Coordinates of C-alpha atoms and ligand atoms in Angstrom, one line a residue:
X1 CA -18.8 -13.9 -30.6
X2 CA -15.9 -14.0 -28.2
X3 CA -15.3 -11.4 -25.4
X4 CA -12.2 -10.3 -27.4
X5 CA -14.3 -9.6 -30.5
X6 CA -16.8 -7.6 -28.4
X7 CA -14.0 -5.6 -26.7
X8 CA -12.6 -4.8 -30.2
X9 CA -16.1 -3.7 -31.3
X10 CA -16.4 -1.4 -28.4
X11 CA -12.9 0.0 -28.4
X12 CA -11.6 -0.4 -32.0
X13 CA -9.0 2.4 -31.5
X14 CA -7.4 0.9 -28.4
X15 CA -4.4 -1.0 -29.5
X16 CA -2.2 -0.9 -26.4
X17 CA -2.7 -3.3 -23.5
X18 CA -2.6 -3.0 -19.7
X19 CA 0.8 -4.8 -20.0
X20 CA 2.1 -2.0 -22.2
X21 CA 1.2 0.6 -19.7
X22 CA 2.8 -1.4 -16.9
X23 CA 6.0 -1.1 -18.8
X24 CA 5.6 2.6 -19.4
X25 CA 5.0 3.3 -15.7
X26 CA 7.8 1.4 -13.9
X27 CA 8.2 1.0 -10.2
X28 CA 9.6 4.2 -8.7
X29 CA 13.2 4.1 -7.5
X30 CA 12.7 5.3 -4.0
X31 CA 14.1 4.2 -0.7
X32 CA 12.1 1.8 1.5
X33 CA 9.2 3.4 3.3
X34 CA 9.0 6.4 0.9
X35 CA 5.5 7.7 0.6
X36 CA 4.1 8.5 -2.9
X37 CA 1.0 10.6 -2.5
X38 CA -1.0 13.2 -4.4
X39 CA -3.4 16.1 -4.3
X40 CA -6.2 15.4 -6.8
X41 CA -8.6 18.3 -7.1
X42 CA -11.1 19.0 -9.8
X43 CA -10.0 22.1 -11.6
X44 CA -12.4 24.5 -10.0
X45 CA -9.8 27.0 -9.0
X46 CA -11.0 26.8 -5.5
X47 CA -8.9 25.6 -2.5
X48 CA -10.9 24.9 0.6
X49 CA -9.2 25.2 4.0
X50 CA -9.9 21.4 4.4
X51 CA -8.1 20.8 1.1
X52 CA -5.2 22.8 2.3
X53 CA -5.1 20.7 5.4
X54 CA -5.1 17.6 3.2
X55 CA -2.3 19.0 1.0
X56 CA -0.2 20.0 4.1
X57 CA -0.4 16.5 5.4
X58 CA 0.4 14.9 2.1
X59 CA 3.3 17.2 1.4
X60 CA 4.6 16.6 4.9
X61 CA 4.5 12.8 4.7
X62 CA 6.1 12.7 1.3
X63 CA 8.9 15.1 2.4
X64 CA 9.4 13.3 5.7
X65 CA 9.9 9.9 3.9
X66 CA 11.8 11.2 0.9
X67 CA 8.9 10.3 -1.2
X68 CA 6.9 12.0 -3.9
X69 CA 4.0 14.4 -3.8
X70 CA 2.2 15.1 -7.1
X71 CA -0.7 17.1 -8.4
X72 CA -3.2 15.3 -10.5
X73 CA -6.1 17.1 -12.0
X74 CA -9.4 15.3 -12.0
X75 CA -11.4 16.8 -14.8
X76 CA -13.6 13.9 -15.8
X77 CA -16.6 16.0 -15.0
X78 CA -16.4 18.2 -18.0
X79 CA -19.3 20.3 -16.7
X80 CA -17.3 21.7 -13.8
X81 CA -14.4 23.2 -15.6
X82 CA -13.4 26.7 -14.7
X83 CA -11.1 29.1 -16.6
X84 CA -7.6 29.1 -15.1
X85 CA -8.8 26.6 -12.5
X86 CA -5.5 24.7 -12.4
X87 CA -3.3 27.8 -12.3
X88 CA -5.3 29.2 -9.5
X89 CA -5.1 26.1 -7.4
X90 CA -1.4 25.9 -7.9
X91 CA -1.0 29.6 -7.0
X92 CA -3.1 29.3 -3.8
X93 CA -1.1 26.3 -2.7
X94 CA 2.3 27.9 -3.6
X95 CA 1.2 30.8 -1.4
X96 CA 1.5 28.4 1.4
X97 CA 4.8 27.0 0.3
X98 CA 3.2 23.9 -0.9
X99 CA 4.9 22.6 -4.0
X100 CA 4.7 19.5 -6.1
X101 CA 7.4 17.2 -7.2
X102 CA 5.4 16.2 -10.2
X103 CA 2.2 17.1 -12.0
X104 CA 0.4 19.9 -13.7
X105 CA 2.3 23.3 -13.7
X106 CA -0.6 25.3 -15.2
X107 CA -3.5 24.7 -17.6
X108 CA -1.5 22.8 -20.1
X109 CA 2.1 22.0 -19.0
X110 CA 3.3 19.4 -16.6
X111 CA 6.5 17.8 -15.2
X112 CA 7.2 14.2 -14.2
X113 CA 7.4 10.7 -15.8
X114 CA 4.1 9.4 -14.6
X115 CA 1.7 11.6 -16.6
X116 CA -0.3 12.8 -18.2
X117 CA -1.3 14.4 -14.9
X118 CA -4.7 15.5 -16.1
X119 CA -7.4 12.9 -16.5
X120 CA -8.9 14.2 -19.7
X121 CA -5.6 13.4 -21.4
X122 CA -5.7 9.8 -20.2
X123 CA -8.8 8.7 -21.9
X124 CA -7.0 6.1 -24.0
X125 CA -5.4 4.6 -20.8
X126 CA -8.7 4.2 -19.0
X127 CA -10.2 2.6 -22.1
X128 CA -7.3 0.2 -22.4
X129 CA -8.0 -1.0 -18.8
X130 CA -11.7 -1.2 -19.5
X131 CA -11.1 -3.1 -22.7
X132 CA -9.1 -5.7 -20.8
X133 CA -12.0 -6.2 -18.3
X134 CA -14.4 -6.8 -21.2
X135 CA -12.0 -9.3 -22.8
X136 CA -12.0 -11.1 -19.5
X137 CA -15.7 -11.0 -19.1
X138 CA -15.4 -8.7 -16.1
X139 CA -17.1 -5.7 -17.5
X140 CA -20.0 -5.1 -19.9
X141 CA -21.9 -2.5 -21.8
X142 CA -25.2 -1.4 -20.2
X143 CA -28.0 0.1 -22.3
X144 CA -30.4 1.4 -19.6
X145 CA -31.8 4.7 -20.5
X146 CA -32.0 7.5 -18.0
X147 CA -35.7 6.9 -17.6
X148 CA -35.2 3.2 -17.0
X149 CA -32.6 3.9 -14.3
X150 CA -34.9 6.4 -12.7
X151 CA -37.7 3.8 -12.7
X152 CA -35.4 1.2 -11.1
X153 CA -34.5 3.7 -8.4
X154 CA -38.1 4.4 -7.6
X155 CA -38.9 0.7 -7.4
X156 CA -35.9 0.2 -5.0
X157 CA -36.9 3.1 -2.9
X158 CA -40.5 2.0 -2.7
X159 CA -39.6 -1.5 -1.6
X160 CA -36.8 -0.2 0.7
X161 CA -34.1 -2.1 -1.3
X162 CA -30.6 -1.0 -1.8
X163 CA -30.2 1.5 -4.6
X164 CA -28.1 0.5 -7.6
X165 CA -27.4 -2.0 -10.4
X166 CA -27.1 -5.5 -8.9
X167 CA -28.8 -8.9 -8.9
X168 CA -32.0 -8.9 -10.9
X169 CA -31.6 -5.2 -11.6
X170 CA -28.4 -5.8 -13.6
X171 CA -30.3 -6.7 -16.7
X172 CA -27.4 -6.4 -19.2
X173 CA -24.9 -8.3 -17.1
X174 CA -25.4 -11.6 -18.8
X175 CA -26.7 -10.5 -22.2
X176 CA -25.0 -12.7 -24.9
X177 CA -22.3 -11.0 -26.8
X178 CA -24.2 -11.3 -30.0
X179 CA -27.1 -9.3 -28.7
X180 CA -24.8 -6.7 -27.2
X181 CA -23.1 -6.4 -30.6
X182 CA -26.4 -6.0 -32.3
X183 CA -27.5 -3.1 -30.0
X184 CA -24.1 -1.4 -30.5
X185 CA -24.4 -1.7 -34.2
X186 CA -27.9 -0.3 -34.0
X187 CA -26.4 2.8 -32.4
X188 CA -27.9 2.3 -29.0
X189 CA -26.1 4.3 -26.4
X190 CA -24.4 2.7 -23.5
X191 CA -21.9 2.9 -20.6
X192 CA -19.5 0.3 -19.3
X193 CA -20.1 -1.4 -16.0
X194 CA -18.0 -3.6 -13.8
X195 CA -19.3 -7.1 -13.5
X196 CA -18.9 -7.1 -9.7
X197 CA -17.7 -10.3 -8.2
X198 CA -18.7 -9.1 -4.7
X199 CA -21.1 -10.6 -2.2
X200 CA -23.0 -8.1 -0.1
X201 CA -23.4 -10.7 2.7
X202 CA -19.6 -10.8 3.1
X203 CA -17.5 -8.2 4.8
X204 CA -14.3 -6.6 3.6
X205 CA -11.9 -5.2 6.2
X206 CA -9.8 -2.2 5.4
X207 CA -7.2 -0.6 7.7
X208 CA -7.6 3.1 7.4
X209 CA -4.5 4.9 8.6
X210 CA -6.7 7.4 10.6
X211 CA -9.8 5.4 11.4
X212 CA -8.2 2.1 12.0
X213 CA -10.1 -1.1 11.1
X214 CA -13.2 -0.5 8.9
X215 CA -15.5 -3.4 8.3
X216 CA -18.0 -3.0 5.5
X217 CA -20.0 -5.2 3.2
X218 CA -18.4 -6.2 -0.1
X219 CA -19.4 -4.3 -3.1
X220 CA -21.9 -6.1 -5.3
X221 CA -23.0 -3.2 -7.4
X222 CA -22.1 -3.2 -11.1
X223 CA -20.7 0.3 -10.9
X224 CA -20.1 2.4 -14.0
X225 CA -16.5 2.5 -15.0
X226 CA -16.7 4.3 -18.3
X227 CA -19.3 7.0 -18.9
X228 CA -21.1 7.8 -22.1
X229 CA -18.5 10.4 -23.1
X230 CA -15.8 7.7 -22.9
X231 CA -14.3 9.2 -19.7
X232 CA -14.0 7.1 -16.5
X233 CA -15.9 7.6 -13.3
X234 CA -14.0 8.6 -10.2
X235 CA -13.7 5.0 -9.0
X236 CA -12.1 3.7 -12.2
X237 CA -9.8 6.7 -12.6
X238 CA -8.7 6.3 -9.0
X239 CA -7.8 2.7 -9.8
X240 CA -6.0 3.3 -13.0
X241 CA -4.2 6.5 -12.0
X242 CA -3.1 5.6 -8.5
X243 CA -1.9 2.2 -9.8
X244 CA 0.1 3.6 -12.7
X245 CA 1.4 6.6 -10.8
X246 CA 2.5 4.3 -8.0
X247 CA 0.6 6.0 -5.3
X248 CA 1.3 4.4 -1.9
X249 CA -1.0 6.5 0.2
X250 CA -4.3 8.0 -0.7
X251 CA -5.2 10.9 1.6
X252 CA -8.7 12.2 0.9
X253 CA -11.9 13.3 2.4
X254 CA -14.1 10.9 4.3
X255 CA -16.9 11.2 1.8
X256 CA -15.0 8.4 0.0
X257 CA -15.1 5.9 2.9
X258 CA -18.4 4.4 1.7
X259 CA -16.9 3.7 -1.7
X260 CA -13.9 1.8 -0.3
X261 CA -15.4 -1.6 -1.0
X262 CA -15.6 -0.6 -4.7
X263 CA -12.0 0.6 -4.7
X264 CA -10.5 -2.4 -3.0
X265 CA -12.6 -4.6 -5.3
X266 CA -11.3 -2.8 -8.4
X267 CA -7.7 -3.3 -7.3
X268 CA -8.4 -7.0 -6.6
X269 CA -10.0 -7.6 -10.0
X270 CA -6.8 -6.4 -11.7
X271 CA -4.6 -8.2 -9.2
X272 CA -3.0 -4.9 -8.2
X273 CA -1.8 -3.9 -4.7
X274 CA -4.2 -1.3 -3.3
X275 CA -2.7 1.8 -1.7
X276 CA -3.0 2.6 1.9
X277 CA -5.9 4.9 2.7
X278 CA -6.2 7.9 5.1
X279 CA -9.7 9.4 5.2
X280 CA -9.9 12.8 6.8
X281 CA -13.0 14.2 8.5
X282 CA -14.2 17.6 7.5
X283 CA -13.3 20.7 9.5
X284 CA -16.2 21.8 11.6
X285 CA -17.3 25.1 13.1
X286 CA -19.8 26.1 15.7
X287 CA -22.9 27.8 14.3
X288 CA -24.9 28.9 17.3
X289 CA -24.7 25.8 19.5
X290 CA -24.6 23.4 16.6
X291 CA -21.5 22.0 14.9
X292 CA -21.4 22.0 11.1
X293 CA -19.0 21.6 8.3
X294 CA -17.1 24.8 7.2
X295 CA -18.9 25.7 4.1
X296 CA -17.6 27.4 1.0
X297 CA -20.9 29.2 0.6
X298 CA -21.4 30.5 4.2
X299 CA -17.9 31.0 5.6
X300 CA -15.3 33.3 4.1
X301 CA -12.6 31.4 6.0
X302 CA -13.4 28.3 4.0
X303 CA -11.4 29.7 1.1
X304 CA -7.6 29.7 1.5
X305 CA -7.5 33.1 -0.2
X306 CA -9.1 34.6 2.8
X307 CA -5.9 34.1 4.8
X308 CA -3.8 35.8 2.2
X309 CA -6.3 38.7 2.0
X310 CA -6.3 39.3 5.7
X311 CA -2.6 38.9 5.9
X312 CA -2.1 36.0 8.2
X313 CA 1.4 34.7 7.5
X314 CA 1.4 31.4 5.6
X315 CA 3.7 29.9 8.3
X316 CA 1.1 30.7 10.9
X317 CA -1.7 29.1 8.9
X318 CA 0.5 26.0 8.4
X319 CA 1.4 25.9 12.1
X320 CA -2.3 26.1 13.0
X321 CA -3.2 23.4 10.5
X322 CA -0.6 21.1 11.9
X323 CA -2.2 21.5 15.4
X324 CA -5.4 20.3 13.7
X325 CA -3.5 17.5 11.9
X326 CA -1.6 16.0 14.8
X327 CA -2.8 16.2 18.3
X328 CA 0.7 16.3 19.8
X329 CA 1.9 19.2 17.6
X330 CA 0.8 21.9 20.0
X331 CA 2.8 20.6 22.8
X332 CA 5.7 20.2 20.5
X333 CA 5.3 23.8 19.4
X334 CA 5.3 25.0 23.0
X335 CA 8.5 23.2 23.5
X336 CA 10.0 24.5 20.2
X337 CA 8.5 28.0 19.8
X338 CA 10.8 28.8 16.9
X339 CA 10.2 25.4 15.2
X340 CA 8.7 25.0 11.8
X341 CA 6.6 22.1 10.7
X342 CA 9.6 20.9 8.7
X343 CA 11.2 19.8 12.0
X344 CA 8.2 18.0 13.3
X345 CA 7.5 14.3 12.8
X346 CA 4.0 13.8 11.4
X347 CA 2.2 10.7 12.3
X348 CA -1.1 9.4 10.9
X349 CA -1.8 7.7 14.2
X350 CA -2.1 11.2 15.8
X351 CA -4.8 12.4 13.4
X352 CA -8.2 12.7 15.0
X353 CA -10.8 10.5 13.4
X354 CA -13.6 12.9 14.3
X355 CA -14.1 16.3 12.6
X356 CA -11.8 18.9 14.3
X357 CA -13.3 22.2 15.3
X358 CA -11.8 25.0 13.3
X359 CA -10.7 27.8 15.5
X360 CA -9.9 31.0 13.8
X361 CA -9.1 32.7 17.1
X362 CA -6.5 30.1 17.9
X363 CA -5.0 30.6 14.4
X364 CA -4.8 34.3 15.1
X365 CA -3.0 33.6 18.4
X366 CA -0.5 31.4 16.7
X367 CA -0.1 34.1 14.1
X368 CA 0.5 36.8 16.8
X369 CA 3.3 34.7 18.3
X370 CA 4.7 34.1 14.9
X371 CA 4.8 37.7 13.9
X372 CA 6.1 38.8 17.3
X373 CA 9.2 36.6 16.7
X374 CA 10.0 38.1 13.2
X375 CA 12.8 40.6 12.9
X376 CA 11.7 44.2 12.4
X377 CA 13.0 44.2 8.8
X378 CA 10.9 41.1 8.1
X379 CA 7.8 42.7 9.5
X380 CA 8.6 45.7 7.4
X381 CA 9.1 43.7 4.2
X382 CA 6.0 41.5 4.7
X383 CA 3.7 44.4 5.7
X384 CA 4.9 46.2 2.6
X385 CA 4.2 43.3 0.4
X386 CA 0.8 43.0 1.9
X387 CA 0.1 46.7 1.6
X388 CA 1.3 46.8 -2.0
X389 CA -1.6 44.4 -2.8
X390 CA -4.3 45.6 -0.4
X391 CA -3.5 49.2 0.7
X392 CA -1.3 51.1 -1.7
X393 CA -1.5 54.3 0.3
X394 CA 0.1 52.7 3.3
X395 CA 2.6 50.9 1.0
X396 CA 3.9 54.3 -0.3
X397 CA 4.2 55.6 3.3
X398 CA 6.1 52.6 4.3
X399 CA 8.4 53.0 1.3
X400 CA 8.9 56.7 1.9
X401 CA 9.9 56.2 5.6
X402 CA 11.7 52.9 5.4
X403 CA 14.2 53.2 8.2
X404 CA 11.8 55.0 10.5
X405 CA 9.2 52.3 9.9
X406 CA 11.7 49.5 10.7
X407 CA 12.5 51.3 13.9
X408 CA 8.8 51.5 14.8
X409 CA 8.5 47.8 14.2
X410 CA 11.6 47.2 16.3
X411 CA 10.0 48.6 19.5
X412 CA 9.8 45.8 22.0
X413 CA 10.9 43.3 19.4
X414 CA 13.9 41.0 19.1
X415 CA 13.9 40.3 22.8
X416 CA 13.0 37.4 25.0
X417 CA 9.3 38.3 25.4
X418 CA 8.5 40.4 22.3
X419 CA 5.4 42.4 22.1
X420 CA 2.4 40.8 20.4
X421 CA 0.5 43.6 18.7
X422 CA -0.3 42.1 15.3
X423 CA -2.2 38.9 14.4
X424 CA -2.2 39.8 10.7
X425 CA -0.3 42.2 8.4
X426 CA -3.6 43.9 7.9
X427 CA -3.6 44.8 11.6
X428 CA -0.3 46.7 11.4
X429 CA -1.6 50.0 10.1
X430 CA -4.2 50.2 12.9
X431 CA -1.5 49.8 15.4
X432 CA 1.1 52.2 14.1
X433 CA -0.8 54.9 12.1
X434 CA -0.2 57.6 14.7
X435 CA 3.5 57.4 14.1
X436 CA 3.0 59.0 10.6
X437 CA 1.9 62.6 10.2
X438 CA 0.1 61.6 7.1
X439 CA -2.4 59.8 9.2
X440 CA -2.2 62.1 12.3
X441 CA -4.7 64.6 10.9
X442 CA -8.4 65.5 10.9
X443 CA -10.7 64.6 13.8
X444 CA -8.4 62.9 16.3
X445 CA -10.0 61.0 19.1
X446 CA -7.8 61.5 22.2
X447 CA -8.3 58.7 24.8
X448 CA -7.4 60.8 27.9
X449 CA -7.9 59.0 31.2
X450 CA -8.2 60.5 34.6
X451 CA -6.7 63.9 33.7
X452 CA -9.1 65.6 31.4
X453 CA -9.1 69.4 31.8
X454 CA -7.5 71.1 28.9
X455 CA -5.5 73.5 31.1
X456 CA -4.0 70.8 33.2
X457 CA -3.1 68.8 30.2
X458 CA -1.4 71.8 28.6
X459 CA 0.5 72.6 31.8
X460 CA 1.8 69.0 32.0
X461 CA 2.8 69.0 28.4
X462 CA 4.5 72.4 28.3
X463 CA 6.4 71.8 31.6
X464 CA 7.5 68.4 30.4
X465 CA 8.6 69.3 26.9
X466 CA 10.1 72.7 27.8
X467 CA 11.8 71.9 31.0
X468 CA 12.5 68.1 31.2
X469 CA 12.4 66.3 27.9
X470 CA 15.7 65.6 26.2
X471 CA 15.8 63.2 23.2
X472 CA 19.4 62.2 24.2
X473 CA 18.4 60.9 27.7
X474 CA 18.8 57.2 28.3
X475 CA 15.7 55.4 29.5
X476 CA 16.4 55.6 33.3
X477 CA 17.1 59.3 33.1
X478 CA 14.0 59.8 31.0
X479 CA 11.8 58.0 33.6
X480 CA 13.4 59.9 36.5
X481 CA 12.5 63.1 34.8
X482 CA 8.9 62.0 34.5
X483 CA 8.9 61.4 38.2
X484 CA 10.4 64.8 38.9
X485 CA 7.8 66.4 36.7
X486 CA 5.1 64.5 38.7
X487 CA 6.4 65.8 42.0
X488 CA 6.6 69.3 40.7
X489 CA 3.0 69.3 39.6
X490 CA 1.6 67.6 42.7
X491 CA 1.4 64.0 41.4
X492 CA 2.8 61.1 43.3
X493 CA 6.0 59.9 41.7
X494 CA 5.9 56.5 43.4
X495 CA 3.0 54.0 42.8
X496 CA 3.4 52.2 46.1
X497 CA 3.4 55.4 48.1
X498 CA 0.3 56.6 46.1
X499 CA -1.6 53.5 47.0
X500 CA -1.0 54.1 50.7
X501 CA -1.8 57.8 50.5
X502 CA -3.9 58.6 47.4
X503 CA -5.6 61.7 48.9
X504 CA -2.4 63.5 49.4
X505 CA -1.9 63.9 45.6
X506 CA -3.7 65.1 42.4
X507 CA -2.8 61.8 40.9
X508 CA 0.3 59.7 40.1
X509 CA 3.1 59.3 37.7
X510 CA 1.1 56.9 35.6
X511 CA -1.5 59.5 35.0
X512 CA 1.2 61.9 33.9
X513 CA 2.7 59.4 31.4
X514 CA -0.8 58.8 30.1
X515 CA -1.3 62.4 29.3
X516 CA 2.1 62.5 27.4
X517 CA 1.3 59.3 25.6
X518 CA -2.2 60.3 24.5
X519 CA -1.0 63.8 23.5
X520 CA 1.5 62.4 21.0
X521 CA -0.4 59.3 19.8
X522 CA -4.1 59.8 20.8
X523 CA -3.9 56.3 22.4
X524 CA -3.9 55.4 26.1
X525 CA -2.1 52.2 25.3
X526 CA 0.9 52.0 23.0
X527 CA 4.3 50.2 22.9
X528 CA 7.1 51.7 24.9
X529 CA 6.6 55.5 25.3
X530 CA 10.3 56.3 25.7
X531 CA 10.9 54.7 22.2
X532 CA 7.9 56.4 20.7
X533 CA 9.0 59.8 21.8
X534 CA 12.5 59.2 20.6
X535 CA 11.3 58.1 17.2
X536 CA 8.8 60.9 16.8
X537 CA 11.5 63.4 17.5
X538 CA 11.1 66.9 19.0
X539 CA 9.7 68.6 15.9
X540 CA 6.8 66.2 15.4
X541 CA 6.0 66.2 19.1
X542 CA 5.9 70.0 19.3
X543 CA 3.8 70.2 16.3
X544 CA 1.3 67.7 17.8
X545 CA 1.0 69.2 21.2
X546 CA 0.6 72.7 19.8
X547 CA -2.8 71.5 18.4
X548 CA -4.1 70.5 21.8
Ligands
LIG1 N1 -11.1 14.6 -7.1 C1 -11.4 14.0 -5.9 C2 -12.1 15.0 -5.0 O1 -11.8 16.2 -5.2 C3 -10.2 13.5 -5.3 C4 -10.3 12.6 -4.2 C5 -9.0 11.8 -4.0 O2 -8.1 12.4 -3.5 O3 -8.9 10.7 -4.5 O4 -12.8 14.7 -4.1

């Protein structure tokens, strides 16, 4: 029985050839140096912050080189399917402005000429490639039962041998075709294995774009390429898909480094050019004094949804991730504080090969800077969008007092050194609530400082608002009046003079401002008091101080 006859017995329905597929997936018409890369998740609906980092890099290199970035769904593990898994992944990435040039658009639709972009619809293609290997005597059916494989593993473990199907353990590798056919005809179940041409005593050298030269023993395992259900393993799908889809760069997690010898061997067996590889280390975090991977189970910040829920602007998350991706990005951002990652030149050589420490505080700082540079109207719009999803009461207040709210956000903004009050859109309410009467009710906790007696406070407030305060004053006049008020009540109007002679006064002008500030806001620290008073307006102020 010839190999061809055996191949036909195993795959009677496969009529196309590898050659046919080569024609259906022509070379892409891109300029020299264009990177074709992909994001290839299982459809679990979950995007880990490490995946986002990977997608950011991939999107960036593709854009930067006028290449292609596509989304391929790897659903060969049919047990891990989740409802709306694909749609949720796309939504989460779109939230970070990460879009795909080709690939799945939702659970069923796709765009692009190199599909299908979901592996379960590519069964026939994988089988065509496997069939060709069988025809060439480079793959074979293997009839081990689960129990037999388990036994082999136990033997290998006990004698400290390498685990897997190789050498004397590859029992079906050289079984004559007639005997194979007989077993198949008897209905015995099987999988397809590669007949590995590798030699474990020899080394293969792979140049990883991040890790540099990797030298590992060749693969000599007869790895599974087609499983019982007719679907491929990750290794075989990687070969077939990335070859046909013309992937030039594979950016993926470093858990795949150890399988590299398998992958380069598969490309060699077919005579295909292997893509370039960039293996990323996982993001780490400190747990007590130990470093560990950020975990989906333990850390809320592992899920990219977290950032959306706490209202960190996408741009800030991306800026932060770029500082993790490229070691020179932070310096670049300092030099270009208004820059976006689109203007930065990403370089694989600047990616750290060891796991970066994920620093949420640093992300919050970047976010603070980012929000501080937004225009007031943008802070308004984005806080409103956030509130509509997560705090509808605040959303309706923002909508009711639109112009007033924009003016609040405008305090100490749109200037050279803007104020940095909010790291997230969730923080906003906690910083501005006292500007709205709706929230200025109930038990109010006044943070008075040095001046605490009620009578003194009332005297300061009534003298100030009855005698001095005029909403039409400019800022200098306003401040001079506070100084005058201080003098009148026995407080030093000048801080320098006060330092020299503190005992001559009841206190100083700053104590007076604090009383006014706390009376109208409850807070001892706020943005510019002059602006706050102006915005609150006389009626609101009078109403507030009448309750003290
Ligand atoms: N589906 C694989 C994973 O999620 C993709 C790895 C790759 O990018 O090739 O790990």
